[in-house]
Amino acid sequence: MPRSACARTVCYSHLWLTWKVLTVLTVLCVALQLLGVVRQARDTKVIRPADEQSATAERQDGGILRSIPATLDPHQRNYQLFQWSNGKNLDTTPARRLTSTVNRILVPNGYQLAGKASQPKEPNKEPWVFPEIVNQSPAQSEKSENVPKMPPEIPLEDKPGVHPEVVKQPPIQRQNSENMSPKVPSRAAPGVILEVVKQSPAQNQNSESMLRTSPEVPPKDEPGLNLEVVKQSPAQMRNSKNMPPLSKELHKPQISSPNGIHADSDNQAMIVLSHDEVGVCRPKNHIVFLKTHKTASSTILNILYRYGDSQNLTFALPANMYSQLYYPYFFMSYFVEGSRFGRVKEFHIMCNHMRFRGLEVRKVMPVDTFYFSILRSPVSMMESIFTYYKSIPAFQNFKTLTEFLLDGGRSFNASLPSNHYARNLLTFDFGMDSSPPASKVELDQRSTALIAAVESNFHLILISEYFDESMILLKHALCWTLEDIVSFRLNSRSEKSRHKLSPELAELVKQWSSLDWRLYQHFNATFWRRIDTMLGRAKLQEEVELLRARRAELEQTCLLGGGAVDPSKVQDESLKPFQYGTAVIQGYNIRPGLDKETHRLCQRLIMPELQYTSALYTKQFPDLVAKFKNRAKMVATKNLAAASRTTTRLSALNHNLQTRTAAVHKINSQSITNGQPQKLVNVQTLAKDSSVVKSDANVLAQRSIETQSDPSKYKAIKHNIPS
Ligand SMILES: Nc1ncnc2c1ncn2[C@@H]1O[C@H](COP(=O)(O)OS(=O)(=O)O)[C@@H](OP(=O)(O)O)[C@H]1O
C-alpha cells in the first residue's frame, strides 16, 4: 500500500473511532438528561403541596414567614431550615412537624440533642431544604418605615402619662398596607386540603372530618363539629356530656406514653413536645405566648409569670419598662429589654401584647421554643372590646354596640389610630391584614392563608370559652403540673358592664369580623380534635375537675369573701386592676392572717398584669430601674428648679404688675380728674401676662410631682389610645 493511502486509512480509523465514542457519549448524555427530567417530574409531583404551602405561606403572612436571610446567625438559620424544611417526613404544621421528628423534636437540621451527639443520623429522617427557601425573596426587604427603628426611648421630659406610641403611632392603615399584609395566593390556596394531602395514611382516614371543618366550607351551611362547639352555653361547657361530639380519632387504638397520657399512635405531637428521647417528661421552659386581646390572655399571662418567677426564668419583657411589646407595631426583636448587645444570654418566656412577627420573635427566642396562643369567639369578644375600648374613634359616637353594629360600618374609618381594635382584632394580633375581604372568594382565600400562617407558627391554639380544658391541654403540652396551671380569673368585667347580644346581632358581628370568625371556627374544631387524640374526653374531664377543685380550694384559702370584688372595694391600692373605658374590671382582696408563704402565693395569683410586669422588670433589670429612678429624680429636680424659677419670675412679674397697676390707676384717676378717657388697656395686658406665667408654673409643678413618683407608674400605660 502506498504510504499516503496507509496514512489515510489510519487517519480515517481514528476519526471513525472518535466519532463512535462521541456518538456513544451523546446518547448517554441524552439518556441521563431524560432520566433527570423524569425524576424531577416525579419529585415535583411529590413535593408540590408542601412546596406550595410554604411558598404561599411566605407570601401570605406578610412578613411572618420570610425567606431565610443569609445574614442570620447559624443558630437562627438552622432553626429556619427546620421550620420550613420540606423533608419527606416533616410537615409544615407544628403538630405534624413534631410528630415526624420523634426524638429530635424542635432540634434544627444538623443539630443533635444534648448527649446524643455521637448518634448516627437517620438518613431518611434528614430533612432537605427546598432551594426557594434559601434564596431571598423580594418580600424579604423590610418595610422598615412601618416600624420604629429603635425602641422609642421615653424622654422623661416629654408629656407625662402619654405613651410615645400615641404621638408617634403611624395610621394603622399603613400597617395594613399591601406591603405588610399577606398576599392572596395566586396558586392553589394552601390550608386544610393540602394538609390532608400531606398526612400520613392513618391521618388521611380522618380527612373527612378535616374537610368538614375546612374554612373552604361555609360554616353557616355546615352544622359540623365546630358549630356544635360554638353553640354551647357556659353551663353546658362544664358538663362533659355536652362537650362536642368525639372526633373519629378517639375510636382508633391508643398507645400509652411513658407518663400515662393516651395518644393516638400516629399523632404524638403533644407527647413528643414534652418528652425527650428516653420518654422522660421534661417541663418546657422556652415559651412564646401571643397575648391576644380580650381572650383571657391576662389570666394566662399570670400563669406564665408565676411559673417563670418561681423558677427564676428570664422573661422577654418590653424595653424601657413598657407594659406591651410596642403594640400595635409589628414586633421587632429590639423591642425586648436586653435583646441588644447580647445583654441577656437566654430568654425563656415571651408573653406580653405584641403584633406577631415570627421571624423577629425567633431572633430572640431559642430554637426549641413552644409557641401558643388563645382565641375567643368574636361575638363575646366584640362585646368586651366595645366596653373596654369605648374611647377609640370607631366607638366614640355610638352609645351601644347595637347602634354601632346597625350602622354597618358606614362611619368606620379603619385608618384612624386605634380603630384596629374594632374589627378582626385577632387577625391583626397574629400579624395579618385585618381589613375586611371584599368578596366571599377573597374571604375564603384570606382566611385559608391566615389559618395556614397561624398553624405554621404556633404549636397550640387554645380556646377561651373552654378555658379549663385549654389549661389541661397546655399542662400536657408543657409537661407542667396542676399547680402550675391553676389560676384565678383576671381582668374580668363585673356583671353590670356586660350586655348580652341577640342572635341577630351575633350574626352581624360574625360578618363584621369575618376573618376572626373563620379563624375561631377552625381552631375551635382542631382544639377538640387535639383533645380527642391526645387525652380523650374522660381523662380531660377528670383533670378539669381536679383543676376546678384546686381553684376552689385556693379561693377559700386566699380570697376575702371567696371571690372577685369591684375595683372600689379593692383594699390594697397596689393590687387594683387597671381600669379602662366603661368596663368595670374586678379585683381581689387577700384574706388577712395568712402565713408569709401562703400570702405570697395568694398575692401572685391575684396580681394584675401591669403590676406583675413591673415587678418582673425590676427583678430582671434592677440596674435599669435604678437608672430610670435616677433619671426621673433628675428630671423632677430639673422641673422643680424650673418651677421655682417660674415662681420667682411670677412674683417679680406680680410685683411689677402691682407697681404698674398702681401707676396706671394714678394716671387714670388723674385722667378722670382732668376729664380725659381711662387707659384700661394697660391693666388688661399686665393681667394676661400674669396668668400665662401662672399657668406655666402650674404645668411645671405638676410635671415635677409626676416624675417624682414611681417611674413604672409614669410609664406603664397599658393602652396606647389617645384620651
Ligand atoms: N379564666 C377565664 N375564663 C374565661 N374568661 C376569662 C378568664 N379569665 C379572664 N377571662 C375574660 O377575658 C377577658 C379579658 O381578656 P384579656 O385579659 O385578654 O384582656 S386584655 O386584652 O389583656 O385587656 C375578660 O372578658 P370580659 O369580662 O368579657 O371583658 C375576662 O372576663
Short mmCIF file of C-alpha atoms and ligand atoms in Angstrom, two decimals, residues 291-299 353 376 380 383-384 388-389 464-465 467-468 487-493 498 551 585 609 718-719, ligand 1:
data_model
loop_
_atom_site.label_atom_id
_atom_site.label_comp_id
_atom_site.label_asym_id
_atom_site.label_seq_id
_atom_site.Cartn_x
_atom_site.Cartn_y
_atom_site.Cartn_z
CA LYS A 291 -51.19 37.59 74.12
CA THR A 292 -54.27 38.28 72.05
CA HIS A 293 -56.77 40.90 73.26
CA LYS A 294 -59.83 40.19 75.40
CA THR A 295 -59.36 36.44 75.28
CA ALA A 296 -58.49 35.64 78.92
CA SER A 297 -54.88 36.27 77.99
CA SER A 298 -54.14 38.18 81.23
CA THR A 299 -55.05 35.10 83.22
CA HIS A 353 -49.01 42.01 73.98
CA ARG A 376 -62.22 33.71 71.78
CA SER A 380 -68.42 37.78 73.04
CA GLU A 383 -68.96 42.89 73.40
CA SER A 384 -65.95 43.02 75.69
CA TYR A 388 -63.25 48.35 77.14
CA TYR A 389 -62.17 50.41 74.14
CA SER A 464 -61.13 30.98 75.81
CA GLU A 465 -64.67 29.54 76.11
CA PHE A 467 -60.53 27.82 79.48
CA ASP A 468 -60.12 24.94 81.90
CA SER A 487 -55.37 30.45 88.27
CA PHE A 488 -57.98 32.99 89.26
CA ARG A 489 -59.93 34.79 86.58
CA LEU A 490 -58.17 38.13 85.93
CA ASN A 491 -59.14 41.26 84.01
CA SER A 492 -62.77 40.30 84.24
CA ARG A 493 -65.63 42.79 83.99
CA ARG A 498 -71.89 43.21 80.44
CA ARG A 551 -59.03 26.51 92.29
CA ILE A 585 -62.60 45.44 85.95
CA GLU A 609 -50.76 42.38 84.64
CA LYS A 718 -51.46 49.78 79.17
CA HIS A 719 -53.21 51.05 76.10
N1 LIG B 1 -60.37 32.01 83.25
C1 LIG B 1 -61.09 32.66 82.38
N2 LIG B 1 -62.02 32.04 81.64
C2 LIG B 1 -62.75 32.72 80.75
N3 LIG B 1 -62.63 34.05 80.51
C3 LIG B 1 -61.71 34.70 81.22
C4 LIG B 1 -60.89 34.05 82.17
N4 LIG B 1 -60.07 34.97 82.69
C5 LIG B 1 -60.37 36.15 82.10
N5 LIG B 1 -61.37 36.00 81.23
C6 LIG B 1 -62.02 37.03 80.41
O1 LIG B 1 -61.09 37.51 79.46
C7 LIG B 1 -61.37 38.89 79.19
C8 LIG B 1 -60.10 39.69 79.41
O2 LIG B 1 -59.21 39.27 78.45
P1 LIG B 1 -57.70 39.72 78.43
O3 LIG B 1 -57.11 39.52 79.73
O4 LIG B 1 -57.08 39.00 77.27
O5 LIG B 1 -57.83 41.27 78.09
S1 LIG B 1 -56.66 42.28 77.70
O6 LIG B 1 -56.60 42.34 76.25
O7 LIG B 1 -55.41 41.85 78.29
O8 LIG B 1 -57.10 43.58 78.25
C9 LIG B 1 -62.45 39.30 80.13
O9 LIG B 1 -63.66 39.20 79.41
P2 LIG B 1 -64.84 40.21 79.65
O10 LIG B 1 -65.16 40.10 81.12
O11 LIG B 1 -65.94 39.70 78.78
O12 LIG B 1 -64.37 41.55 79.26
C10 LIG B 1 -62.39 38.25 81.22
O13 LIG B 1 -63.61 38.06 81.88
#
